[in-house]
Amino acid sequence: MKEKSKLTKDTDKVIQVFRKGGIVIFPTDTVWGVGCIFNNPQAIKRLYEIKKRDAGKPTSLLIGKKKWVDDLADYVSSEAQEMINRYWPGGLTLIFKAKKSVPRTIMGKGETVGLRMPNHPKLLEIINKVGYPILGPSANFSGEKPPNSVKDLDPQMIEGGDLVFEGEAGQGAGSTIVDVTSKPFKILRTGVV
């Protein structure tokens, strides 16, 4: 079975696939994600095609260290920094004005970017060893329910990706999304936080 051959617990293999511009399906502390390295335009295009996601729809980035925010967000208010300190790593995605280092193709309206540091030790280890943020949308087709386990993954999603990193996903609900670009902050989606 072709799907089984894509399953791995080997973090080095996952890191190599990310670095080469591949697409990996992986567990997070919330639901299952599918992603690629953030600075590879071909990989981003392919990820959007696999997910059947509209080209103009923004995608948040998963980061490995809190200090990476400085490289991606144009401005971090003291209140936003307090949220980072309190809820990261965890199920909170914060929307910031993006720096020029963020690919325009993944930005939201007003040149914004969503950032999250997942509370999943293996995934954090992978992201940090890759050395760059990864796109981290949920591993479902647009409009469908995000998967909570390997058995919930659509076979077509597995077929489209290069590798499935085996492990346990977390709380079964998506992250809470908060726009911190203006005050008062706006909750765009309620989730695990």
PDB file of C-alpha atoms in Angstrom:
ATOM      1  CA  MET A   1       0.000   0.000   0.000  1.00  0.00           C
ATOM      2  CA  LYS A   2       1.509   3.289  -1.131  1.00  0.00           C
ATOM      3  CA  GLU A   3       0.143   5.280   1.837  1.00  0.00           C
ATOM      4  CA  LYS A   4       1.984   3.077   4.360  1.00  0.00           C
ATOM      5  CA  SER A   5       5.337   3.700   2.638  1.00  0.00           C
ATOM      6  CA  LYS A   6       4.960   7.426   3.364  1.00  0.00           C
ATOM      7  CA  LEU A   7       4.686   6.916   7.149  1.00  0.00           C
ATOM      8  CA  THR A   8       7.808   7.629   9.190  1.00  0.00           C
ATOM      9  CA  LYS A   9       8.919   8.280  12.752  1.00  0.00           C
ATOM     10  CA  ASP A  10      12.373   9.369  11.545  1.00  0.00           C
ATOM     11  CA  THR A  11      12.753  13.090  12.337  1.00  0.00           C
ATOM     12  CA  ASP A  12      15.918  13.361  10.176  1.00  0.00           C
ATOM     13  CA  LYS A  13      13.956  12.133   7.161  1.00  0.00           C
ATOM     14  CA  VAL A  14      11.226  14.721   7.844  1.00  0.00           C
ATOM     15  CA  ILE A  15      13.825  17.503   8.155  1.00  0.00           C
ATOM     16  CA  GLN A  16      15.403  16.496   4.824  1.00  0.00           C
ATOM     17  CA  VAL A  17      12.032  16.519   3.039  1.00  0.00           C
ATOM     18  CA  PHE A  18      11.225  20.008   4.406  1.00  0.00           C
ATOM     19  CA  ARG A  19      14.665  21.348   3.420  1.00  0.00           C
ATOM     20  CA  LYS A  20      14.319  19.958  -0.107  1.00  0.00           C
ATOM     21  CA  GLY A  21      10.988  21.746  -0.576  1.00  0.00           C
ATOM     22  CA  GLY A  22       8.797  18.718   0.088  1.00  0.00           C
ATOM     23  CA  ILE A  23       5.347  18.511   1.660  1.00  0.00           C
ATOM     24  CA  VAL A  24       4.978  16.805   5.062  1.00  0.00           C
ATOM     25  CA  ILE A  25       1.823  15.861   6.961  1.00  0.00           C
ATOM     26  CA  PHE A  26       2.391  16.044  10.721  1.00  0.00           C
ATOM     27  CA  PRO A  27       0.690  16.124  14.125  1.00  0.00           C
ATOM     28  CA  THR A  28       0.597  19.346  16.117  1.00  0.00           C
ATOM     29  CA  ASP A  29      -0.620  20.172  19.618  1.00  0.00           C
ATOM     30  CA  THR A  30      -4.039  21.010  18.127  1.00  0.00           C
ATOM     31  CA  VAL A  31      -4.909  19.034  14.951  1.00  0.00           C
ATOM     32  CA  TRP A  32      -2.956  17.448  12.080  1.00  0.00           C
ATOM     33  CA  GLY A  33      -1.165  19.855   9.779  1.00  0.00           C
ATOM     34  CA  VAL A  34       0.314  19.740   6.301  1.00  0.00           C
ATOM     35  CA  GLY A  35       3.164  22.020   5.431  1.00  0.00           C
ATOM     36  CA  CYS A  36       6.328  23.060   3.716  1.00  0.00           C
ATOM     37  CA  ILE A  37       9.243  25.379   4.335  1.00  0.00           C
ATOM     38  CA  PHE A  38       8.160  29.033   4.157  1.00  0.00           C
ATOM     39  CA  ASN A  39      10.791  30.308   1.730  1.00  0.00           C
ATOM     40  CA  ASN A  40      10.241  27.932  -1.204  1.00  0.00           C
ATOM     41  CA  PRO A  41       7.700  29.369  -3.703  1.00  0.00           C
ATOM     42  CA  GLN A  42       7.292  26.064  -5.591  1.00  0.00           C
ATOM     43  CA  ALA A  43       6.582  24.191  -2.362  1.00  0.00           C
ATOM     44  CA  ILE A  44       4.014  26.827  -1.301  1.00  0.00           C
ATOM     45  CA  LYS A  45       2.275  26.611  -4.693  1.00  0.00           C
ATOM     46  CA  ARG A  46       2.195  22.820  -4.468  1.00  0.00           C
ATOM     47  CA  LEU A  47       0.846  22.919  -0.887  1.00  0.00           C
ATOM     48  CA  TYR A  48      -2.011  25.188  -1.977  1.00  0.00           C
ATOM     49  CA  GLU A  49      -2.785  22.836  -4.874  1.00  0.00           C
ATOM     50  CA  ILE A  50      -2.783  19.773  -2.598  1.00  0.00           C
ATOM     51  CA  LYS A  51      -5.139  21.466  -0.119  1.00  0.00           C
ATOM     52  CA  LYS A  52      -7.326  22.865  -2.933  1.00  0.00           C
ATOM     53  CA  ARG A  53      -6.861  26.214  -1.214  1.00  0.00           C
ATOM     54  CA  ASP A  54      -7.587  29.521  -2.947  1.00  0.00           C
ATOM     55  CA  ALA A  55      -4.352  31.214  -3.988  1.00  0.00           C
ATOM     56  CA  GLY A  56      -5.192  34.450  -2.170  1.00  0.00           C
ATOM     57  CA  LYS A  57      -6.020  32.807   1.169  1.00  0.00           C
ATOM     58  CA  PRO A  58      -3.422  33.462   3.899  1.00  0.00           C
ATOM     59  CA  THR A  59      -1.605  30.664   5.705  1.00  0.00           C
ATOM     60  CA  SER A  60       0.004  30.961   9.123  1.00  0.00           C
ATOM     61  CA  LEU A  61       3.550  29.967   9.948  1.00  0.00           C
ATOM     62  CA  LEU A  62       4.726  27.606  12.670  1.00  0.00           C
ATOM     63  CA  ILE A  63       7.889  28.806  14.346  1.00  0.00           C
ATOM     64  CA  GLY A  64      10.459  27.034  16.493  1.00  0.00           C
ATOM     65  CA  LYS A  65      11.542  29.828  18.828  1.00  0.00           C
ATOM     66  CA  LYS A  66       9.817  32.920  20.212  1.00  0.00           C
ATOM     67  CA  LYS A  67      12.664  35.138  18.980  1.00  0.00           C
ATOM     68  CA  TRP A  68      11.789  34.247  15.349  1.00  0.00           C
ATOM     69  CA  VAL A  69       8.842  36.643  15.696  1.00  0.00           C
ATOM     70  CA  ASP A  70      11.312  39.523  15.343  1.00  0.00           C
ATOM     71  CA  ASP A  71      12.307  38.273  11.867  1.00  0.00           C
ATOM     72  CA  LEU A  72       8.707  37.939  10.649  1.00  0.00           C
ATOM     73  CA  ALA A  73       6.552  40.528  12.435  1.00  0.00           C
ATOM     74  CA  ASP A  74       6.971  44.225  11.686  1.00  0.00           C
ATOM     75  CA  TYR A  75       5.901  45.336  15.164  1.00  0.00           C
ATOM     76  CA  VAL A  76       5.182  43.499  18.412  1.00  0.00           C
ATOM     77  CA  SER A  77       3.293  45.515  21.027  1.00  0.00           C
ATOM     78  CA  SER A  78       3.921  44.928  24.722  1.00  0.00           C
ATOM     79  CA  GLU A  79       0.428  43.355  24.981  1.00  0.00           C
ATOM     80  CA  ALA A  80       1.167  40.971  22.110  1.00  0.00           C
ATOM     81  CA  GLN A  81       4.480  40.097  23.781  1.00  0.00           C
ATOM     82  CA  GLU A  82       2.598  39.277  26.990  1.00  0.00           C
ATOM     83  CA  MET A  83       0.348  36.885  25.026  1.00  0.00           C
ATOM     84  CA  ILE A  84       3.421  35.233  23.485  1.00  0.00           C
ATOM     85  CA  ASN A  85       5.004  34.816  26.921  1.00  0.00           C
ATOM     86  CA  ARG A  86       1.801  33.413  28.406  1.00  0.00           C
ATOM     87  CA  TYR A  87       0.454  31.143  25.641  1.00  0.00           C
ATOM     88  CA  TRP A  88       3.477  29.999  23.603  1.00  0.00           C
ATOM     89  CA  PRO A  89       4.214  27.300  22.966  1.00  0.00           C
ATOM     90  CA  GLY A  90       0.518  26.560  22.565  1.00  0.00           C
ATOM     91  CA  GLY A  91      -2.689  26.847  20.593  1.00  0.00           C
ATOM     92  CA  LEU A  92      -2.648  30.587  19.920  1.00  0.00           C
ATOM     93  CA  THR A  93      -2.023  32.093  16.478  1.00  0.00           C
ATOM     94  CA  LEU A  94      -1.263  35.815  16.480  1.00  0.00           C
ATOM     95  CA  ILE A  95      -1.740  37.981  13.379  1.00  0.00           C
ATOM     96  CA  PHE A  96       0.951  40.646  12.903  1.00  0.00           C
ATOM     97  CA  LYS A  97       1.892  43.119  10.188  1.00  0.00           C
ATOM     98  CA  ALA A  98       4.427  41.129   8.161  1.00  0.00           C
ATOM     99  CA  LYS A  99       8.029  41.994   7.448  1.00  0.00           C
ATOM    100  CA  LYS A 100       9.311  41.801   3.883  1.00  0.00           C
ATOM    101  CA  SER A 101      10.885  38.396   4.637  1.00  0.00           C
ATOM    102  CA  VAL A 102       7.388  36.828   4.577  1.00  0.00           C
ATOM    103  CA  PRO A 103       6.268  35.608   1.118  1.00  0.00           C
ATOM    104  CA  ARG A 104       3.418  37.776  -0.225  1.00  0.00           C
ATOM    105  CA  THR A 105       1.611  34.624  -1.391  1.00  0.00           C
ATOM    106  CA  ILE A 106       0.848  33.591   2.205  1.00  0.00           C
ATOM    107  CA  MET A 107       0.027  37.044   3.606  1.00  0.00           C
ATOM    108  CA  GLY A 108      -3.417  38.091   4.695  1.00  0.00           C
ATOM    109  CA  LYS A 109      -5.179  41.370   3.911  1.00  0.00           C
ATOM    110  CA  GLY A 110      -3.116  44.383   4.852  1.00  0.00           C
ATOM    111  CA  GLU A 111       0.128  42.405   4.489  1.00  0.00           C
ATOM    112  CA  THR A 112      -0.291  40.428   7.683  1.00  0.00           C
ATOM    113  CA  VAL A 113       1.063  37.075   8.818  1.00  0.00           C
ATOM    114  CA  GLY A 114      -0.194  34.571  11.377  1.00  0.00           C
ATOM    115  CA  LEU A 115       2.460  33.109  13.683  1.00  0.00           C
ATOM    116  CA  ARG A 116       2.239  30.243  16.143  1.00  0.00           C
ATOM    117  CA  MET A 117       4.696  28.258  18.217  1.00  0.00           C
ATOM    118  CA  PRO A 118       3.163  24.784  18.663  1.00  0.00           C
ATOM    119  CA  ASN A 119       3.372  22.979  22.000  1.00  0.00           C
ATOM    120  CA  HIS A 120       4.547  19.726  20.403  1.00  0.00           C
ATOM    121  CA  PRO A 121       8.155  18.830  21.359  1.00  0.00           C
ATOM    122  CA  LYS A 122       8.889  16.635  18.300  1.00  0.00           C
ATOM    123  CA  LEU A 123       7.474  19.202  15.874  1.00  0.00           C
ATOM    124  CA  LEU A 124       9.417  22.019  17.570  1.00  0.00           C
ATOM    125  CA  GLU A 125      12.588  19.940  17.305  1.00  0.00           C
ATOM    126  CA  ILE A 126      11.947  19.438  13.571  1.00  0.00           C
ATOM    127  CA  ILE A 127      11.209  23.126  12.902  1.00  0.00           C
ATOM    128  CA  ASN A 128      14.314  24.218  14.797  1.00  0.00           C
ATOM    129  CA  LYS A 129      16.520  21.744  12.926  1.00  0.00           C
ATOM    130  CA  VAL A 130      15.007  22.831   9.586  1.00  0.00           C
ATOM    131  CA  GLY A 131      16.020  26.322  10.696  1.00  0.00           C
ATOM    132  CA  TYR A 132      13.067  28.125   9.110  1.00  0.00           C
ATOM    133  CA  PRO A 133       9.355  28.545   9.784  1.00  0.00           C
ATOM    134  CA  ILE A 134       7.003  26.131   8.076  1.00  0.00           C
ATOM    135  CA  LEU A 135       3.534  26.718   6.714  1.00  0.00           C
ATOM    136  CA  GLY A 136       1.140  24.875   8.974  1.00  0.00           C
ATOM    137  CA  PRO A 137      -2.469  24.768   7.780  1.00  0.00           C
ATOM    138  CA  SER A 138      -4.608  21.844   8.909  1.00  0.00           C
ATOM    139  CA  ALA A 139      -4.285  18.639   6.854  1.00  0.00           C
ATOM    140  CA  ASN A 140      -7.743  18.756   5.330  1.00  0.00           C
ATOM    141  CA  PHE A 141      -9.187  20.026   2.087  1.00  0.00           C
ATOM    142  CA  SER A 142     -10.650  23.526   2.293  1.00  0.00           C
ATOM    143  CA  GLY A 143     -14.051  23.455   3.973  1.00  0.00           C
ATOM    144  CA  GLU A 144     -13.638  19.990   5.512  1.00  0.00           C
ATOM    145  CA  LYS A 145     -13.099  19.014   9.169  1.00  0.00           C
ATOM    146  CA  PRO A 146      -9.446  19.018  10.346  1.00  0.00           C
ATOM    147  CA  PRO A 147      -8.112  15.518  11.157  1.00  0.00           C
ATOM    148  CA  ASN A 148      -7.292  14.459  14.714  1.00  0.00           C
ATOM    149  CA  SER A 149      -5.405  11.236  13.917  1.00  0.00           C
ATOM    150  CA  VAL A 150      -3.614   9.416  11.087  1.00  0.00           C
ATOM    151  CA  LYS A 151      -6.752   7.386  10.359  1.00  0.00           C
ATOM    152  CA  ASP A 152      -8.701  10.645   9.855  1.00  0.00           C
ATOM    153  CA  LEU A 153      -6.353  11.760   7.048  1.00  0.00           C
ATOM    154  CA  ASP A 154      -7.909  11.731   3.592  1.00  0.00           C
ATOM    155  CA  PRO A 155      -6.035   9.228   1.358  1.00  0.00           C
ATOM    156  CA  GLN A 156      -5.871  11.934  -1.335  1.00  0.00           C
ATOM    157  CA  MET A 157      -4.101  14.252   1.110  1.00  0.00           C
ATOM    158  CA  ILE A 158      -1.566  11.508   1.899  1.00  0.00           C
ATOM    159  CA  GLU A 159      -1.138  10.834  -1.819  1.00  0.00           C
ATOM    160  CA  GLY A 160      -0.433  14.519  -2.482  1.00  0.00           C
ATOM    161  CA  GLY A 161       2.217  14.849   0.226  1.00  0.00           C
ATOM    162  CA  ASP A 162       5.709  13.377   0.335  1.00  0.00           C
ATOM    163  CA  LEU A 163       5.795  12.089   3.906  1.00  0.00           C
ATOM    164  CA  VAL A 164       3.572  11.545   6.946  1.00  0.00           C
ATOM    165  CA  PHE A 165       5.319  12.051  10.282  1.00  0.00           C
ATOM    166  CA  GLU A 166       3.716   9.617  12.714  1.00  0.00           C
ATOM    167  CA  GLY A 167       2.738  10.828  16.144  1.00  0.00           C
ATOM    168  CA  GLU A 168      -0.111  12.077  18.258  1.00  0.00           C
ATOM    169  CA  ALA A 169      -1.989  15.303  17.640  1.00  0.00           C
ATOM    170  CA  GLY A 170      -3.262  17.267  20.585  1.00  0.00           C
ATOM    171  CA  GLN A 171      -6.593  18.719  21.551  1.00  0.00           C
ATOM    172  CA  GLY A 172      -8.699  18.090  18.459  1.00  0.00           C
ATOM    173  CA  ALA A 173      -9.586  21.746  17.887  1.00  0.00           C
ATOM    174  CA  GLY A 174      -7.760  24.418  15.906  1.00  0.00           C
ATOM    175  CA  SER A 175      -5.770  27.232  17.426  1.00  0.00           C
ATOM    176  CA  THR A 176      -7.376  30.439  18.613  1.00  0.00           C
ATOM    177  CA  ILE A 177      -6.557  33.241  16.144  1.00  0.00           C
ATOM    178  CA  VAL A 178      -6.127  36.805  17.413  1.00  0.00           C
ATOM    179  CA  ASP A 179      -5.392  39.836  15.246  1.00  0.00           C
ATOM    180  CA  VAL A 180      -2.966  42.045  17.183  1.00  0.00           C
ATOM    181  CA  THR A 181      -2.410  44.591  14.385  1.00  0.00           C
ATOM    182  CA  SER A 182      -4.786  47.131  15.933  1.00  0.00           C
ATOM    183  CA  LYS A 183      -6.446  47.819  19.257  1.00  0.00           C
ATOM    184  CA  PRO A 184      -8.640  46.446  20.603  1.00  0.00           C
ATOM    185  CA  PHE A 185      -7.327  43.062  19.473  1.00  0.00           C
ATOM    186  CA  LYS A 186      -9.817  41.008  17.464  1.00  0.00           C
ATOM    187  CA  ILE A 187     -10.493  37.305  18.021  1.00  0.00           C
ATOM    188  CA  LEU A 188     -10.871  35.924  14.473  1.00  0.00           C
ATOM    189  CA  ARG A 189     -11.426  32.303  15.518  1.00  0.00           C
ATOM    190  CA  THR A 190     -12.011  30.682  18.887  1.00  0.00           C
ATOM    191  CA  GLY A 191     -10.027  27.522  19.485  1.00  0.00           C
ATOM    192  CA  VAL A 192      -8.087  25.740  22.183  1.00  0.00           C
ATOM    193  CA  VAL A 193      -6.922  28.883  24.066  1.00  0.00           C
TER     194      VAL A 193
END
